[in-house]
Tab-separated table of C-alpha atoms and ligand atoms in Angstrom:
chain	number	residue	atom	x	y	z
A	1	UNK	CA	-70.753	106.401	22.178
A	2	UNK	CA	-67.110	106.448	24.697
A	3	UNK	CA	-68.700	103.851	28.029
A	4	UNK	CA	-68.344	104.862	31.399
A	5	UNK	CA	-66.557	101.136	31.172
A	6	UNK	CA	-65.339	97.763	29.614
A	7	UNK	CA	-63.748	95.138	31.111
A	8	UNK	CA	-60.274	94.366	30.214
A	9	UNK	CA	-59.223	90.312	29.028
A	10	UNK	CA	-56.981	89.191	26.826
A	11	UNK	CA	-55.139	86.442	24.579
A	12	UNK	CA	-54.883	85.185	28.363
A	13	UNK	CA	-58.378	85.105	30.051
A	14	UNK	CA	-59.663	83.391	26.602
A	15	UNK	CA	-56.274	80.271	26.906
A	16	UNK	CA	-57.305	79.960	30.779
A	17	UNK	CA	-61.227	79.068	30.043
A	18	UNK	CA	-60.998	77.391	27.054
A	19	UNK	CA	-58.126	75.040	29.187
A	20	UNK	CA	-60.629	75.287	31.854
A	21	UNK	CA	-64.223	74.643	29.758
A	22	UNK	CA	-61.819	71.718	28.625
A	23	UNK	CA	-60.574	69.780	31.255
A	24	UNK	CA	-64.554	68.850	31.717
A	25	UNK	CA	-64.059	71.112	35.003
A	26	UNK	CA	-66.435	73.760	34.388
A	27	UNK	CA	-68.921	74.003	37.638
A	28	UNK	CA	-67.265	74.705	40.980
A	29	UNK	CA	-64.383	71.982	41.826
A	30	UNK	CA	-61.461	72.438	40.117
A	31	UNK	CA	-57.751	73.556	39.850
A	32	UNK	CA	-58.795	76.910	38.529
A	33	UNK	CA	-60.643	77.685	41.942
A	34	UNK	CA	-58.184	76.556	43.599
A	35	UNK	CA	-55.483	78.744	42.129
A	36	UNK	CA	-57.560	81.276	41.795
A	37	UNK	CA	-58.242	81.229	46.136
A	38	UNK	CA	-54.482	80.868	46.797
A	39	UNK	CA	-53.185	83.127	44.504
A	40	UNK	CA	-55.677	85.638	46.010
A	41	UNK	CA	-54.795	85.380	49.316
A	42	UNK	CA	-51.136	85.701	48.706
A	43	UNK	CA	-52.360	89.366	47.260
A	44	UNK	CA	-54.043	90.542	50.205
A	45	UNK	CA	-52.079	89.582	52.444
A	46	UNK	CA	-54.488	87.355	54.270
A	47	UNK	CA	-54.324	83.526	55.197
A	48	UNK	CA	-57.791	82.738	53.567
A	49	UNK	CA	-60.115	83.687	50.620
A	50	UNK	CA	-63.294	81.748	50.233
A	51	UNK	CA	-64.531	82.391	46.365
A	52	UNK	CA	-68.417	83.311	45.837
A	53	UNK	CA	-70.786	83.816	42.967
A	54	UNK	CA	-71.364	87.679	43.659
A	55	UNK	CA	-69.954	90.848	45.965
A	56	UNK	CA	-73.266	90.739	47.189
A	57	UNK	CA	-73.308	86.626	47.907
A	58	UNK	CA	-69.676	87.378	49.555
A	59	UNK	CA	-71.465	89.935	51.161
A	60	UNK	CA	-74.031	88.221	53.228
A	61	UNK	CA	-71.207	84.915	53.550
A	62	UNK	CA	-69.439	87.113	55.287
A	63	UNK	CA	-72.382	88.522	57.522
A	64	UNK	CA	-74.321	84.803	58.119
A	65	UNK	CA	-70.139	83.664	59.664
A	66	UNK	CA	-69.967	86.547	61.646
A	67	UNK	CA	-73.408	85.464	62.598
A	68	UNK	CA	-75.866	88.481	62.769
A	69	UNK	CA	-79.584	87.786	63.025
A	70	UNK	CA	-83.001	89.873	63.293
A	71	UNK	CA	-83.230	92.438	66.260
A	72	UNK	CA	-79.036	93.579	65.379
A	73	UNK	CA	-78.302	96.840	63.806
A	74	UNK	CA	-75.335	96.714	61.052
A	75	UNK	CA	-73.944	101.020	60.039
A	76	UNK	CA	-74.071	100.980	56.251
A	77	UNK	CA	-72.296	104.096	55.260
A	78	UNK	CA	-75.608	105.742	53.189
A	79	UNK	CA	-73.055	107.138	49.752
A	80	UNK	CA	-73.203	102.901	48.577
A	81	UNK	CA	-74.008	100.273	45.618
A	82	UNK	CA	-77.390	98.994	47.009
A	83	UNK	CA	-75.661	95.021	48.148
A	84	UNK	CA	-73.838	96.441	50.559
A	85	UNK	CA	-77.339	97.651	52.643
A	86	UNK	CA	-79.398	94.435	50.885
A	87	UNK	CA	-77.013	91.959	52.020
A	88	UNK	CA	-77.972	92.853	56.096
A	89	UNK	CA	-81.285	93.131	54.931
A	90	UNK	CA	-80.801	89.242	54.208
A	91	UNK	CA	-79.874	88.335	57.805
A	92	UNK	CA	-82.229	89.632	58.854
A	93	UNK	CA	-80.637	92.439	60.719
A	94	UNK	CA	-81.495	96.103	61.236
A	95	UNK	CA	-79.251	98.424	58.460
A	96	UNK	CA	-77.890	101.882	60.066
A	97	UNK	CA	-77.394	103.924	57.572
A	98	UNK	CA	-74.599	106.384	58.793
A	99	UNK	CA	-73.025	109.624	56.045
A	100	UNK	CA	-69.438	109.799	54.438
A	101	UNK	CA	-66.904	112.479	55.243
A	102	UNK	CA	-66.837	115.145	52.662
A	103	UNK	CA	-63.263	114.322	51.598
A	104	UNK	CA	-63.147	110.728	51.140
A	105	UNK	CA	-66.404	110.357	50.904
A	106	UNK	CA	-66.599	106.894	53.036
A	107	UNK	CA	-68.022	106.825	56.434
A	108	UNK	CA	-67.030	108.625	58.392
A	109	UNK	CA	-65.113	108.130	61.561
A	110	UNK	CA	-67.462	110.402	63.716
A	111	UNK	CA	-71.091	109.810	62.318
A	112	UNK	CA	-69.992	106.072	63.745
A	113	UNK	CA	-69.967	106.747	67.171
A	114	UNK	CA	-73.009	108.239	66.722
A	115	UNK	CA	-74.834	106.062	65.506
A	116	UNK	CA	-73.932	103.313	68.113
A	117	UNK	CA	-76.392	101.611	70.740
A	118	UNK	CA	-76.578	97.827	72.731
A	119	UNK	CA	-77.946	96.764	69.777
A	120	UNK	CA	-75.322	97.287	67.012
A	121	UNK	CA	-73.066	93.987	66.220
A	122	UNK	CA	-70.512	96.183	63.085
A	123	UNK	CA	-69.844	98.044	60.688
A	124	UNK	CA	-69.978	97.525	57.252
A	125	UNK	CA	-67.002	100.215	55.376
A	126	UNK	CA	-67.151	100.757	52.488
A	127	UNK	CA	-63.611	101.514	49.651
A	128	UNK	CA	-65.907	104.519	47.394
A	129	UNK	CA	-64.965	104.172	43.965
A	130	UNK	CA	-61.702	102.283	44.857
A	131	UNK	CA	-60.903	105.019	47.960
A	132	UNK	CA	-60.132	103.745	51.068
A	133	UNK	CA	-62.079	104.196	53.785
A	134	UNK	CA	-60.646	105.718	56.731
A	135	UNK	CA	-59.882	102.676	59.040
A	136	UNK	CA	-56.761	103.277	61.369
A	137	UNK	CA	-59.766	105.169	62.750
A	138	UNK	CA	-62.404	103.442	62.144
A	139	UNK	CA	-60.531	100.124	64.145
A	140	UNK	CA	-59.571	100.758	67.223
A	141	UNK	CA	-64.288	102.665	67.031
A	142	UNK	CA	-65.102	99.043	66.602
A	143	UNK	CA	-62.536	97.927	68.928
A	144	UNK	CA	-63.539	100.394	71.678
A	145	UNK	CA	-67.578	98.751	71.529
A	146	UNK	CA	-66.539	95.273	70.543
A	147	UNK	CA	-67.644	95.573	66.891
A	148	UNK	CA	-66.574	93.705	64.150
A	149	UNK	CA	-66.141	95.655	61.308
A	150	UNK	CA	-66.392	94.255	56.895
A	151	UNK	CA	-64.803	95.699	53.677
A	152	UNK	CA	-66.729	95.607	52.070
A	153	UNK	CA	-64.062	96.896	48.840
A	154	UNK	CA	-65.727	95.004	46.015
A	155	UNK	CA	-64.870	98.978	44.202
A	156	UNK	CA	-61.281	98.769	45.040
A	157	UNK	CA	-58.838	95.973	45.080
A	158	UNK	CA	-55.224	96.914	45.149
A	159	UNK	CA	-55.714	99.498	47.694
A	160	UNK	CA	-53.749	99.574	50.153
A	161	UNK	CA	-53.972	101.532	53.790
A	162	UNK	CA	-50.297	102.509	55.000
A	163	UNK	CA	-48.737	99.767	52.562
A	164	UNK	CA	-52.199	97.038	54.406
A	165	UNK	CA	-53.913	95.672	50.728
A	166	UNK	CA	-57.498	96.738	51.995
A	167	UNK	CA	-59.745	93.569	52.533
A	168	UNK	CA	-57.365	92.090	54.819
A	169	UNK	CA	-57.835	95.103	57.237
A	170	UNK	CA	-61.024	94.203	58.222
A	171	UNK	CA	-61.987	90.950	60.615
A	172	UNK	CA	-63.220	90.504	57.120
A	173	UNK	CA	-63.554	91.746	53.886
A	174	UNK	CA	-65.567	91.317	50.717
A	175	UNK	CA	-65.082	91.641	47.111
A	176	UNK	CA	-66.571	91.486	43.877
A	177	UNK	CA	-65.436	90.579	40.692
A	178	UNK	CA	-68.599	91.859	38.155
A	179	UNK	CA	-68.073	92.577	33.954
A	180	UNK	CA	-67.629	96.529	35.025
A	181	UNK	CA	-65.925	96.215	38.367
A	182	UNK	CA	-61.509	96.496	38.501
A	183	UNK	CA	-60.480	92.513	38.259
A	184	UNK	CA	-63.588	90.402	37.081
A	185	UNK	CA	-64.555	86.903	36.657
A	186	UNK	CA	-67.988	87.530	34.629
A	187	UNK	CA	-69.860	87.841	38.130
A	188	UNK	CA	-68.051	86.440	40.719
A	189	UNK	CA	-67.797	87.930	44.250
A	190	UNK	CA	-64.414	86.587	47.067
A	191	UNK	CA	-64.511	86.568	50.630
A	192	UNK	CA	-60.765	87.581	52.467
A	193	UNK	CA	-59.940	87.110	56.259
A	194	UNK	CA	-57.374	85.579	59.166
A	195	UNK	CA	-60.017	84.057	60.973
A	196	UNK	CA	-60.098	79.948	60.750
A	197	UNK	CA	-63.323	79.558	61.994
A	198	UNK	CA	-65.239	82.122	60.032
A	199	UNK	CA	-63.123	81.299	56.898
A	200	UNK	CA	-65.055	77.643	58.094
A	201	UNK	CA	-68.575	79.445	58.380
A	202	UNK	CA	-68.106	80.909	55.014
A	203	UNK	CA	-66.772	77.790	53.323
A	204	UNK	CA	-69.779	75.759	54.957
A	205	UNK	CA	-73.059	79.048	54.727
A	206	UNK	CA	-71.230	78.626	50.729
A	207	UNK	CA	-71.780	74.470	50.169
A	208	UNK	CA	-75.088	74.836	51.901
A	209	UNK	CA	-74.225	74.146	55.285
A	210	UNK	CA	-72.954	70.352	54.813
A	211	UNK	CA	-70.970	69.721	57.934
A	212	UNK	CA	-66.734	69.393	57.197
A	213	UNK	CA	-66.429	65.546	57.851
A	214	UNK	CA	-68.905	62.952	57.365
A	215	UNK	CA	-70.972	63.777	53.463
A	216	UNK	CA	-74.897	65.221	53.311
A	217	UNK	CA	-74.411	65.936	57.092
A	218	UNK	CA	-76.409	69.417	57.208
A	219	UNK	CA	-76.135	70.709	60.311
A	220	UNK	CA	-77.353	74.862	59.369
A	221	UNK	CA	-78.989	76.320	56.844
A	222	UNK	CA	-76.808	77.484	54.224
A	223	UNK	CA	-76.517	78.678	50.358
A	224	UNK	CA	-75.803	77.530	46.818
A	225	UNK	CA	-72.592	80.483	46.659
A	226	UNK	CA	-70.807	78.923	44.930
A	227	UNK	CA	-68.116	80.367	42.210
A	228	UNK	CA	-67.683	77.821	38.400
A	229	UNK	CA	-64.321	76.831	37.423
A	230	UNK	CA	-64.854	78.705	35.050
A	231	UNK	CA	-65.190	81.910	36.404
A	232	UNK	CA	-61.778	80.897	38.391
A	233	UNK	CA	-60.063	80.997	34.776
A	234	UNK	CA	-60.757	84.051	34.017
A	235	UNK	CA	-60.119	85.653	37.508
A	236	UNK	CA	-56.705	84.240	38.445
A	237	UNK	CA	-55.315	85.738	34.091
A	238	UNK	CA	-56.599	88.263	35.403
A	239	UNK	CA	-54.832	88.692	38.981
A	240	UNK	CA	-51.890	87.624	36.771
A	241	UNK	CA	-52.183	90.731	34.078
A	242	UNK	CA	-53.345	92.984	37.635
A	243	UNK	CA	-50.092	95.286	37.637
A	244	UNK	CA	-50.567	95.761	33.850
A	245	UNK	CA	-54.401	96.465	35.141
A	246	UNK	CA	-53.573	99.014	37.825
A	247	UNK	CA	-50.476	100.674	35.740
A	248	UNK	CA	-53.630	101.364	33.035
A	249	UNK	CA	-56.039	102.730	36.059
A	250	UNK	CA	-54.134	105.048	37.592
A	251	UNK	CA	-52.822	106.657	34.285
A	252	UNK	CA	-55.613	107.610	33.563
A	253	UNK	CA	-56.656	108.894	36.584
A	254	UNK	CA	-53.404	110.908	35.962
A	255	UNK	CA	-54.737	112.379	32.559
A	256	UNK	CA	-57.776	113.289	33.936
A	257	UNK	CA	-56.172	115.311	37.501
A	258	UNK	CA	-53.721	117.123	35.235
A	259	UNK	CA	-56.505	117.996	32.472
A	260	UNK	CA	-59.643	119.401	35.013
A	261	UNK	CA	-57.322	120.295	37.642
A	262	UNK	CA	-56.981	123.967	36.765
A	263	UNK	CA	-61.191	124.017	35.208
A	264	UNK	CA	-62.689	126.046	37.703
A	265	UNK	CA	-66.667	124.974	38.561
A	266	UNK	CA	-65.367	121.325	39.140
A	267	UNK	CA	-64.959	119.205	42.063
A	268	UNK	CA	-62.392	116.498	42.622
A	269	UNK	CA	-61.249	113.542	44.042
A	270	UNK	CA	-59.254	115.135	47.317
A	271	UNK	CA	-55.973	113.369	47.584
A	272	UNK	CA	-55.995	110.761	50.455
A	273	UNK	CA	-52.748	111.203	52.533
A	274	UNK	CA	-53.451	107.953	54.189
A	275	UNK	CA	-54.282	105.633	51.355
A	276	UNK	CA	-53.046	104.016	47.459
A	277	UNK	CA	-56.434	103.877	45.731
A	278	UNK	CA	-56.923	102.972	42.752
A	279	UNK	CA	-59.370	104.916	40.517
A	280	UNK	CA	-62.192	102.518	39.501
A	281	UNK	CA	-63.964	104.951	38.635
A	282	UNK	CA	-62.509	108.983	37.825
A	283	UNK	CA	-65.315	111.068	39.887
A	284	UNK	CA	-65.982	114.666	39.863
A	285	UNK	CA	-68.529	116.974	41.436
A	286	UNK	CA	-70.688	119.672	39.110
A	287	UNK	CA	-73.606	121.075	40.190
A	288	UNK	CA	-76.196	121.143	38.127
A	289	UNK	CA	-74.904	117.143	37.716
A	290	UNK	CA	-78.263	116.008	35.429
A	291	UNK	CA	-77.658	118.836	32.730
A	292	UNK	CA	-73.924	118.658	33.168
A	293	UNK	CA	-74.681	114.846	32.528
A	294	UNK	CA	-77.940	114.500	28.991
A	295	UNK	CA	-74.511	118.069	27.334
A	296	UNK	CA	-72.541	114.992	28.098
A	297	UNK	CA	-74.277	112.046	26.033
A	298	UNK	CA	-75.482	114.105	23.478
A	299	UNK	CA	-71.794	114.119	22.770
A	300	UNK	CA	-71.114	111.002	23.177
A	301	UNK	CA	-69.840	110.338	26.508
A	302	UNK	CA	-71.243	107.814	28.854
A	303	UNK	CA	-70.750	109.195	32.590
A	304	UNK	CA	-72.585	107.891	36.124
A	305	UNK	CA	-74.195	109.674	38.540
A	306	UNK	CA	-73.109	108.905	41.687
A	307	UNK	CA	-75.621	106.488	44.343
A	308	UNK	CA	-78.737	108.220	45.244
A	309	UNK	CA	-78.199	108.201	49.285
A	310	UNK	CA	-79.980	104.540	50.469
A	311	UNK	CA	-82.319	105.976	53.199
A	312	UNK	CA	-84.152	107.432	49.982
A	313	UNK	CA	-84.722	104.351	48.331
A	314	UNK	CA	-88.145	102.936	48.443
A	315	UNK	CA	-86.492	99.811	50.257
A	316	UNK	CA	-84.493	101.881	52.819
A	317	UNK	CA	-87.138	104.550	52.931
A	318	UNK	CA	-86.431	107.177	55.352
A	319	UNK	CA	-88.529	110.172	55.934
A	320	UNK	CA	-86.039	112.000	58.887
A	321	UNK	CA	-82.974	110.727	57.763
A	322	UNK	CA	-80.972	113.776	56.249
A	323	UNK	CA	-76.924	113.387	55.602
A	324	UNK	CA	-75.428	116.047	55.129
A	325	UNK	CA	-72.468	115.301	52.915
A	326	UNK	CA	-74.074	112.431	51.327
A	327	UNK	CA	-76.618	114.477	50.088
A	328	UNK	CA	-74.469	116.483	48.396
A	329	UNK	CA	-72.229	114.538	46.861
A	330	UNK	CA	-75.565	112.257	45.597
A	331	UNK	CA	-76.942	115.614	43.866
A	332	UNK	CA	-73.922	116.785	42.360
A	333	UNK	CA	-70.867	113.437	41.708
A	334	UNK	CA	-70.451	112.077	38.545
A	335	UNK	CA	-67.997	108.902	37.227
A	336	UNK	CA	-66.198	109.428	34.133
A	337	UNK	CA	-65.602	107.157	31.738
A	338	UNK	CA	-62.914	104.486	33.378
A	339	UNK	CA	-61.312	102.224	31.053
A	340	UNK	CA	-58.231	101.050	30.918
A	341	UNK	CA	-58.702	101.010	27.459
A	342	UNK	CA	-59.384	104.680	27.164
A	343	UNK	CA	-56.757	106.541	25.376
A	344	UNK	CA	-55.054	110.225	25.930
A	345	UNK	CA	-56.911	111.239	23.280
A	346	UNK	CA	-60.382	110.487	23.914
A	347	UNK	CA	-59.992	111.345	27.992
A	348	UNK	CA	-58.413	115.151	25.864
A	349	UNK	CA	-62.000	115.088	24.057
A	350	UNK	CA	-63.441	114.285	27.620
A	351	UNK	CA	-62.210	116.896	29.606
A	352	UNK	CA	-62.251	119.343	26.605
A	353	UNK	CA	-66.317	118.610	25.966
A	354	UNK	CA	-67.176	118.186	30.442
A	355	UNK	CA	-65.057	122.029	30.629
A	356	UNK	CA	-66.775	123.111	27.815
A	357	UNK	CA	-69.946	122.350	29.409
A	358	UNK	CA	-69.326	123.485	32.829
A	359	UNK	CA	-68.349	126.993	32.270
A	360	UNK	CA	-71.836	126.966	29.956
A	361	UNK	CA	-73.453	126.147	33.028
A	362	UNK	CA	-71.718	128.200	35.442
A	363	UNK	CA	-74.852	130.291	36.698
A	364	UNK	CA	-75.037	128.329	40.011
A	365	UNK	CA	-72.368	129.393	42.170
A	366	UNK	CA	-69.963	126.465	43.407
A	367	UNK	CA	-71.133	126.199	47.188
A	368	UNK	CA	-72.982	123.752	48.822
A	369	UNK	CA	-75.317	126.866	49.940
A	370	UNK	CA	-77.168	125.863	46.809
A	371	UNK	CA	-77.977	121.837	47.041
A	372	UNK	CA	-81.523	121.579	49.776
A	373	UNK	CA	-83.646	123.986	48.534
A	374	UNK	CA	-83.303	121.101	45.478
A	375	UNK	CA	-83.116	118.022	48.240
A	376	UNK	CA	-85.823	119.815	49.638
A	377	UNK	CA	-88.150	119.346	45.929
A	378	UNK	CA	-86.274	115.899	45.460
A	379	UNK	CA	-87.910	114.745	49.330
A	380	UNK	CA	-91.105	115.593	48.647
A	381	UNK	CA	-90.929	113.538	45.412
A	382	UNK	CA	-89.826	110.911	46.601
A	383	UNK	CA	-92.325	110.638	50.214
A	384	UNK	CA	-95.071	111.471	47.162
A	385	UNK	CA	-93.920	108.405	45.285
A	386	UNK	CA	-93.057	106.570	48.948
A	387	UNK	CA	-96.675	107.168	49.935
A	388	UNK	CA	-98.569	105.696	46.450
A	389	UNK	CA	-96.764	102.673	47.563
A	390	UNK	CA	-97.737	101.532	50.811
A	391	UNK	CA	-101.227	102.386	49.479
A	392	UNK	CA	-101.253	100.051	46.439
B	401	PLP	C1	-70.636	95.978	42.885
B	401	PLP	C2	-70.462	96.424	44.370
B	401	PLP	C3	-71.214	94.673	45.215
B	401	PLP	C4	-72.447	93.756	44.537
B	401	PLP	O1	-71.442	93.340	43.617
B	401	PLP	P1	-71.946	92.205	43.190
B	401	PLP	O2	-71.346	90.598	42.191
B	401	PLP	O3	-72.281	92.941	41.816
B	401	PLP	O4	-72.626	90.793	43.765
B	401	PLP	C5	-70.935	94.913	46.756
B	401	PLP	N1	-70.756	96.453	46.866
B	401	PLP	C6	-70.225	97.673	46.353
B	401	PLP	C7	-69.600	98.777	47.136
B	401	PLP	C8	-69.869	97.329	44.839
B	401	PLP	O5	-69.732	98.260	44.193
């Protein structure tokens, strides 16, 4: 089976990890942590970077530092990983889902404006699958309404918008270092910001709310969301090898695009003229996606479907919501194998197999017109599931 992702680990990660282990600094203090945070801050061109135990806890820390509380509303794209919305829920606030735009698959600035109310406090822009959100349109909207913008850059370290690294453009940036992300520490995350006060609050919430000056003095309820020095050792090696990793990702995206661009019935990610993307997961849109995925699996090729629009999950279920672009992308989108270790021969095999399958399943017209019926069918299933959950 060709896996959808594999971490890119080398001798350097092993050396640093062993060095951290042998130093005895295996918990959340140590030289690697300090070096990792400093290097990351320089790399994203921000003043502060604070390592966390995961991308999810990084997001929660960001929202805590921003003072998000019950009664607040936070705008989130419907098409993202569930952790983006969960962080808002942890803070007690209400998630307001808005649609993405068809070209970038990220927050649609117009739909953001449609959903701003008196209770809106901020916007989480997600750089989905390595494709940067339209920050140059979102930031002015936020400014006009006095809102903060958190960048969920979990899937896009190294991407740039008009030359600026993502994660250093909004009020706060958050990254994930889960095993299948572009950079990994096993489990881990980091918060980036230029704001000293926010950085201090993130520091304190991360470490049980301890005072900056008095030991064992706690004047807010914090968490233990720290990263270990062991994880940071792996992370530092990953950062030092980043040019190599990104070059491999760019080459992979080029291989896929060259082979798939001329195949009828396969939708490719549109080039973004405002950003350099990083291709976390090379993604395509195909009709009858689930059938195509099953046939690819039979041929030994693992893929992943796009996320569900989050308002369709039982935990965020909203029977009145229907965001058409998110619905269509969720229906047709899938991630192809995207690890840096793939060879050109493997990409050839994947593309040839995919083309054959798509040609066979072609009878469905490649238009959005066919989707509402199928979506309606699935919606009724979700409604049944939800009403069942209510009654038990
Ligand atoms: C992976 C991911 C997260 C969460 O990161 P973890 O390290 O798994 O907690 C958050 N948002 C997005 C968009 C992600 O892809």
